[in-house]
């Protein structure tokens, strides 16, 4: 079982350009999440989705958008990238949204550099 | 707001040494507590968790006990191996599914 896949693995992007980070899970999990990981700050939640068709803002949503057209896919879009969005981005999923004990499963990450 | 504070690293140990990584939390209710581990070049994976006070989570020789009186969830392992070299994250979930992470502690174990 693949679990969660992310693409691309890494990317260098010019400031002002747009980009979509892809995330696909094959576990039929209801909830999906996007985090960014920055040194000394741990992981911070960007956006989340409780179930297909719904999304919500996390701790650091500005400059990012998401959609959840189906259960498996949860793309993250940067409409106009800025250097402060240089980070490692992780997608995650969990089985049942709203249950605080539920485990989240993480993808391998996308390393994005904005120049 | 709800938050987690964990011991700053990096931590460097010799094989078979005892490892402790301190984690304390601030929360308005009674959260579930987690330790996640990130091996080099990989995503995070759950190491262990505890869902209520006095629960002990354990996995791969690691243990952590949920201490409500001290609002702590310290991670311990009695004898580390080189393969335990990783970044360790303490995290909590309160009334929803949103994980709040600590900053992470980098552990390097030398042979």
PDB file of N, CA and C in Angstrom, chain B residues 38-88:
ATOM      1  N   UNK B  38      10.791  11.607  12.881  1.00  0.00           N
ATOM      2  CA  UNK B  38      11.109  11.849  11.474  1.00  0.00           C
ATOM      3  C   UNK B  38      12.531  11.385  11.227  1.00  0.00           C
ATOM      4  N   UNK B  39      12.679  10.286  10.504  1.00  0.00           N
ATOM      5  CA  UNK B  39      14.000   9.789  10.127  1.00  0.00           C
ATOM      6  C   UNK B  39      14.518  10.593   8.940  1.00  0.00           C
ATOM      7  N   UNK B  40      15.809  10.638   8.767  1.00  0.00           N
ATOM      8  CA  UNK B  40      16.394  11.483   7.708  1.00  0.00           C
ATOM      9  C   UNK B  40      15.760  11.234   6.349  1.00  0.00           C
ATOM     10  N   UNK B  41      15.313  12.311   5.721  1.00  0.00           N
ATOM     11  CA  UNK B  41      14.756  12.229   4.383  1.00  0.00           C
ATOM     12  C   UNK B  41      13.354  11.683   4.292  1.00  0.00           C
ATOM     13  N   UNK B  42      12.693  11.489   5.414  1.00  0.00           N
ATOM     14  CA  UNK B  42      11.360  10.899   5.406  1.00  0.00           C
ATOM     15  C   UNK B  42      10.327  11.830   6.025  1.00  0.00           C
ATOM     16  N   UNK B  43       9.065  11.453   5.894  1.00  0.00           N
ATOM     17  CA  UNK B  43       7.994  12.168   6.565  1.00  0.00           C
ATOM     18  C   UNK B  43       7.890  11.722   8.016  1.00  0.00           C
ATOM     19  N   UNK B  44       6.959  12.318   8.725  1.00  0.00           N
ATOM     20  CA  UNK B  44       6.772  11.962  10.125  1.00  0.00           C
ATOM     21  C   UNK B  44       5.986  10.667  10.247  1.00  0.00           C
ATOM     22  N   UNK B  45       6.257   9.934  11.284  1.00  0.00           N
ATOM     23  CA  UNK B  45       5.457   8.750  11.593  1.00  0.00           C
ATOM     24  C   UNK B  45       5.217   8.695  13.092  1.00  0.00           C
ATOM     25  N   UNK B  46       4.070   8.167  13.453  1.00  0.00           N
ATOM     26  CA  UNK B  46       3.714   8.087  14.859  1.00  0.00           C
ATOM     27  C   UNK B  46       4.643   7.132  15.586  1.00  0.00           C
ATOM     28  N   UNK B  47       5.188   7.574  16.717  1.00  0.00           N
ATOM     29  CA  UNK B  47       6.017   6.709  17.552  1.00  0.00           C
ATOM     30  C   UNK B  47       5.172   6.110  18.680  1.00  0.00           C
ATOM     31  N   UNK B  48       4.449   6.970  19.402  1.00  0.00           N
ATOM     32  CA  UNK B  48       3.565   6.492  20.455  1.00  0.00           C
ATOM     33  C   UNK B  48       2.581   7.588  20.825  1.00  0.00           C
ATOM     34  N   UNK B  49       1.547   7.198  21.562  1.00  0.00           N
ATOM     35  CA  UNK B  49       0.559   8.180  21.974  1.00  0.00           C
ATOM     36  C   UNK B  49      -0.084   7.767  23.295  1.00  0.00           C
ATOM     37  N   UNK B  50      -0.719   8.745  23.947  1.00  0.00           N
ATOM     38  CA  UNK B  50      -1.472   8.502  25.178  1.00  0.00           C
ATOM     39  C   UNK B  50      -2.681   9.413  25.166  1.00  0.00           C
ATOM     40  N   UNK B  51      -3.812   8.868  25.539  1.00  0.00           N
ATOM     41  CA  UNK B  51      -5.050   9.621  25.369  1.00  0.00           C
ATOM     42  C   UNK B  51      -5.645  10.134  26.669  1.00  0.00           C
ATOM     43  N   UNK B  52      -5.140   9.697  27.816  1.00  0.00           N
ATOM     44  CA  UNK B  52      -5.660  10.223  29.078  1.00  0.00           C
ATOM     45  C   UNK B  52      -4.595  10.161  30.152  1.00  0.00           C
ATOM     46  N   UNK B  53      -4.847  10.876  31.240  1.00  0.00           N
ATOM     47  CA  UNK B  53      -3.874  10.989  32.322  1.00  0.00           C
ATOM     48  C   UNK B  53      -3.452   9.616  32.836  1.00  0.00           C
ATOM     49  N   UNK B  54      -2.134   9.489  33.097  1.00  0.00           N
ATOM     50  CA  UNK B  54      -1.492   8.287  33.628  1.00  0.00           C
ATOM     51  C   UNK B  54      -1.333   7.184  32.590  1.00  0.00           C
ATOM     52  N   UNK B  55      -1.832   7.380  31.387  1.00  0.00           N
ATOM     53  CA  UNK B  55      -1.575   6.415  30.318  1.00  0.00           C
ATOM     54  C   UNK B  55      -0.095   6.416  29.979  1.00  0.00           C
ATOM     55  N   UNK B  56       0.424   5.245  29.636  1.00  0.00           N
ATOM     56  CA  UNK B  56       1.792   5.145  29.157  1.00  0.00           C
ATOM     57  C   UNK B  56       1.763   4.640  27.726  1.00  0.00           C
ATOM     58  N   UNK B  57       2.371   5.406  26.814  1.00  0.00           N
ATOM     59  CA  UNK B  57       2.554   4.936  25.455  1.00  0.00           C
ATOM     60  C   UNK B  57       3.925   4.307  25.318  1.00  0.00           C
ATOM     61  N   UNK B  58       4.025   3.265  24.479  1.00  0.00           N
ATOM     62  CA  UNK B  58       5.323   2.627  24.295  1.00  0.00           C
ATOM     63  C   UNK B  58       5.412   2.036  22.903  1.00  0.00           C
ATOM     64  N   UNK B  59       6.647   2.048  22.369  1.00  0.00           N
ATOM     65  CA  UNK B  59       6.881   1.503  21.027  1.00  0.00           C
ATOM     66  C   UNK B  59       8.379   1.524  20.770  1.00  0.00           C
ATOM     67  N   UNK B  60       8.908   0.479  20.186  1.00  0.00           N
ATOM     68  CA  UNK B  60      10.322   0.395  19.781  1.00  0.00           C
ATOM     69  C   UNK B  60      11.268   0.703  20.941  1.00  0.00           C
ATOM     70  N   UNK B  61      10.890   0.393  22.164  1.00  0.00           N
ATOM     71  CA  UNK B  61      11.736   0.641  23.326  1.00  0.00           C
ATOM     72  C   UNK B  61      11.567   2.023  23.921  1.00  0.00           C
ATOM     73  N   UNK B  62      10.794   2.876  23.258  1.00  0.00           N
ATOM     74  CA  UNK B  62      10.501   4.212  23.768  1.00  0.00           C
ATOM     75  C   UNK B  62       9.258   4.168  24.647  1.00  0.00           C
ATOM     76  N   UNK B  63       9.247   5.045  25.656  1.00  0.00           N
ATOM     77  CA  UNK B  63       8.087   5.164  26.529  1.00  0.00           C
ATOM     78  C   UNK B  63       7.823   6.631  26.855  1.00  0.00           C
ATOM     79  N   UNK B  64       6.556   6.943  27.113  1.00  0.00           N
ATOM     80  CA  UNK B  64       6.202   8.273  27.602  1.00  0.00           C
ATOM     81  C   UNK B  64       4.928   8.133  28.416  1.00  0.00           C
ATOM     82  N   UNK B  65       4.870   8.807  29.554  1.00  0.00           N
ATOM     83  CA  UNK B  65       3.704   8.748  30.438  1.00  0.00           C
ATOM     84  C   UNK B  65       3.037  10.106  30.497  1.00  0.00           C
ATOM     85  N   UNK B  66       1.731  10.107  30.327  1.00  0.00           N
ATOM     86  CA  UNK B  66       0.910  11.317  30.367  1.00  0.00           C
ATOM     87  C   UNK B  66       0.752  11.742  31.823  1.00  0.00           C
ATOM     88  N   UNK B  67       1.398  12.851  32.206  1.00  0.00           N
ATOM     89  CA  UNK B  67       1.353  13.332  33.581  1.00  0.00           C
ATOM     90  C   UNK B  67       0.545  14.623  33.627  1.00  0.00           C
ATOM     91  N   UNK B  68      -0.691  14.516  34.102  1.00  0.00           N
ATOM     92  CA  UNK B  68      -1.559  15.692  34.149  1.00  0.00           C
ATOM     93  C   UNK B  68      -1.075  16.687  35.197  1.00  0.00           C
ATOM     94  N   UNK B  69      -0.554  16.184  36.318  1.00  0.00           N
ATOM     95  CA  UNK B  69      -0.158  17.080  37.408  1.00  0.00           C
ATOM     96  C   UNK B  69       1.008  17.973  37.029  1.00  0.00           C
ATOM     97  N   UNK B  70       1.855  17.486  36.130  1.00  0.00           N
ATOM     98  CA  UNK B  70       2.991  18.302  35.681  1.00  0.00           C
ATOM     99  C   UNK B  70       2.833  18.734  34.224  1.00  0.00           C
ATOM    100  N   UNK B  71       1.700  18.446  33.626  1.00  0.00           N
ATOM    101  CA  UNK B  71       1.423  18.716  32.195  1.00  0.00           C
ATOM    102  C   UNK B  71       2.612  18.347  31.328  1.00  0.00           C
ATOM    103  N   UNK B  72       3.030  17.087  31.476  1.00  0.00           N
ATOM    104  CA  UNK B  72       4.232  16.652  30.759  1.00  0.00           C
ATOM    105  C   UNK B  72       4.014  15.316  30.073  1.00  0.00           C
ATOM    106  N   UNK B  73       4.866  15.052  29.081  1.00  0.00           N
ATOM    107  CA  UNK B  73       4.820  13.803  28.326  1.00  0.00           C
ATOM    108  C   UNK B  73       6.243  13.526  27.843  1.00  0.00           C
ATOM    109  N   UNK B  74       7.147  13.298  28.759  1.00  0.00           N
ATOM    110  CA  UNK B  74       8.562  13.148  28.439  1.00  0.00           C
ATOM    111  C   UNK B  74       8.828  11.807  27.763  1.00  0.00           C
ATOM    112  N   UNK B  75       9.662  11.823  26.732  1.00  0.00           N
ATOM    113  CA  UNK B  75      10.009  10.616  25.986  1.00  0.00           C
ATOM    114  C   UNK B  75      11.302  10.029  26.546  1.00  0.00           C
ATOM    115  N   UNK B  76      11.331   8.702  26.740  1.00  0.00           N
ATOM    116  CA  UNK B  76      12.512   8.053  27.291  1.00  0.00           C
ATOM    117  C   UNK B  76      12.812   6.767  26.545  1.00  0.00           C
ATOM    118  N   UNK B  77      14.111   6.459  26.467  1.00  0.00           N
ATOM    119  CA  UNK B  77      14.544   5.151  25.977  1.00  0.00           C
ATOM    120  C   UNK B  77      15.792   4.773  26.738  1.00  0.00           C
ATOM    121  N   UNK B  78      15.813   3.553  27.205  1.00  0.00           N
ATOM    122  CA  UNK B  78      16.876   3.128  28.099  1.00  0.00           C
ATOM    123  C   UNK B  78      18.214   2.886  27.434  1.00  0.00           C
ATOM    124  N   UNK B  79      18.211   2.480  26.170  1.00  0.00           N
ATOM    125  CA  UNK B  79      19.466   2.130  25.505  1.00  0.00           C
ATOM    126  C   UNK B  79      19.305   2.431  24.018  1.00  0.00           C
ATOM    127  N   UNK B  80      19.829   3.578  23.589  1.00  0.00           N
ATOM    128  CA  UNK B  80      19.604   4.000  22.211  1.00  0.00           C
ATOM    129  C   UNK B  80      20.567   3.310  21.252  1.00  0.00           C
ATOM    130  N   UNK B  81      20.146   3.250  20.000  1.00  0.00           N
ATOM    131  CA  UNK B  81      20.945   2.696  18.918  1.00  0.00           C
ATOM    132  C   UNK B  81      21.169   3.764  17.858  1.00  0.00           C
ATOM    133  N   UNK B  82      22.138   3.508  16.991  1.00  0.00           N
ATOM    134  CA  UNK B  82      22.421   4.453  15.912  1.00  0.00           C
ATOM    135  C   UNK B  82      21.165   4.692  15.075  1.00  0.00           C
ATOM    136  N   UNK B  83      20.359   3.651  14.913  1.00  0.00           N
ATOM    137  CA  UNK B  83      19.142   3.753  14.108  1.00  0.00           C
ATOM    138  C   UNK B  83      18.073   4.654  14.729  1.00  0.00           C
ATOM    139  N   UNK B  84      18.267   5.069  15.964  1.00  0.00           N
ATOM    140  CA  UNK B  84      17.332   5.996  16.619  1.00  0.00           C
ATOM    141  C   UNK B  84      17.631   7.450  16.282  1.00  0.00           C
ATOM    142  N   UNK B  85      18.672   7.693  15.538  1.00  0.00           N
ATOM    143  CA  UNK B  85      19.000   9.058  15.118  1.00  0.00           C
ATOM    144  C   UNK B  85      17.866   9.596  14.251  1.00  0.00           C
ATOM    145  N   UNK B  86      17.287  10.699  14.679  1.00  0.00           N
ATOM    146  CA  UNK B  86      16.098  11.225  14.019  1.00  0.00           C
ATOM    147  C   UNK B  86      15.722  12.546  14.677  1.00  0.00           C
ATOM    148  N   UNK B  87      14.663  13.157  14.144  1.00  0.00           N
ATOM    149  CA  UNK B  87      14.065  14.317  14.801  1.00  0.00           C
ATOM    150  C   UNK B  87      12.776  13.848  15.467  1.00  0.00           C
ATOM    151  N   UNK B  88      12.597  14.217  16.716  1.00  0.00           N
ATOM    152  CA  UNK B  88      11.444  13.778  17.502  1.00  0.00           C
ATOM    153  C   UNK B  88      10.556  14.985  17.802  1.00  0.00           C
TER     154      UNK B  88
END
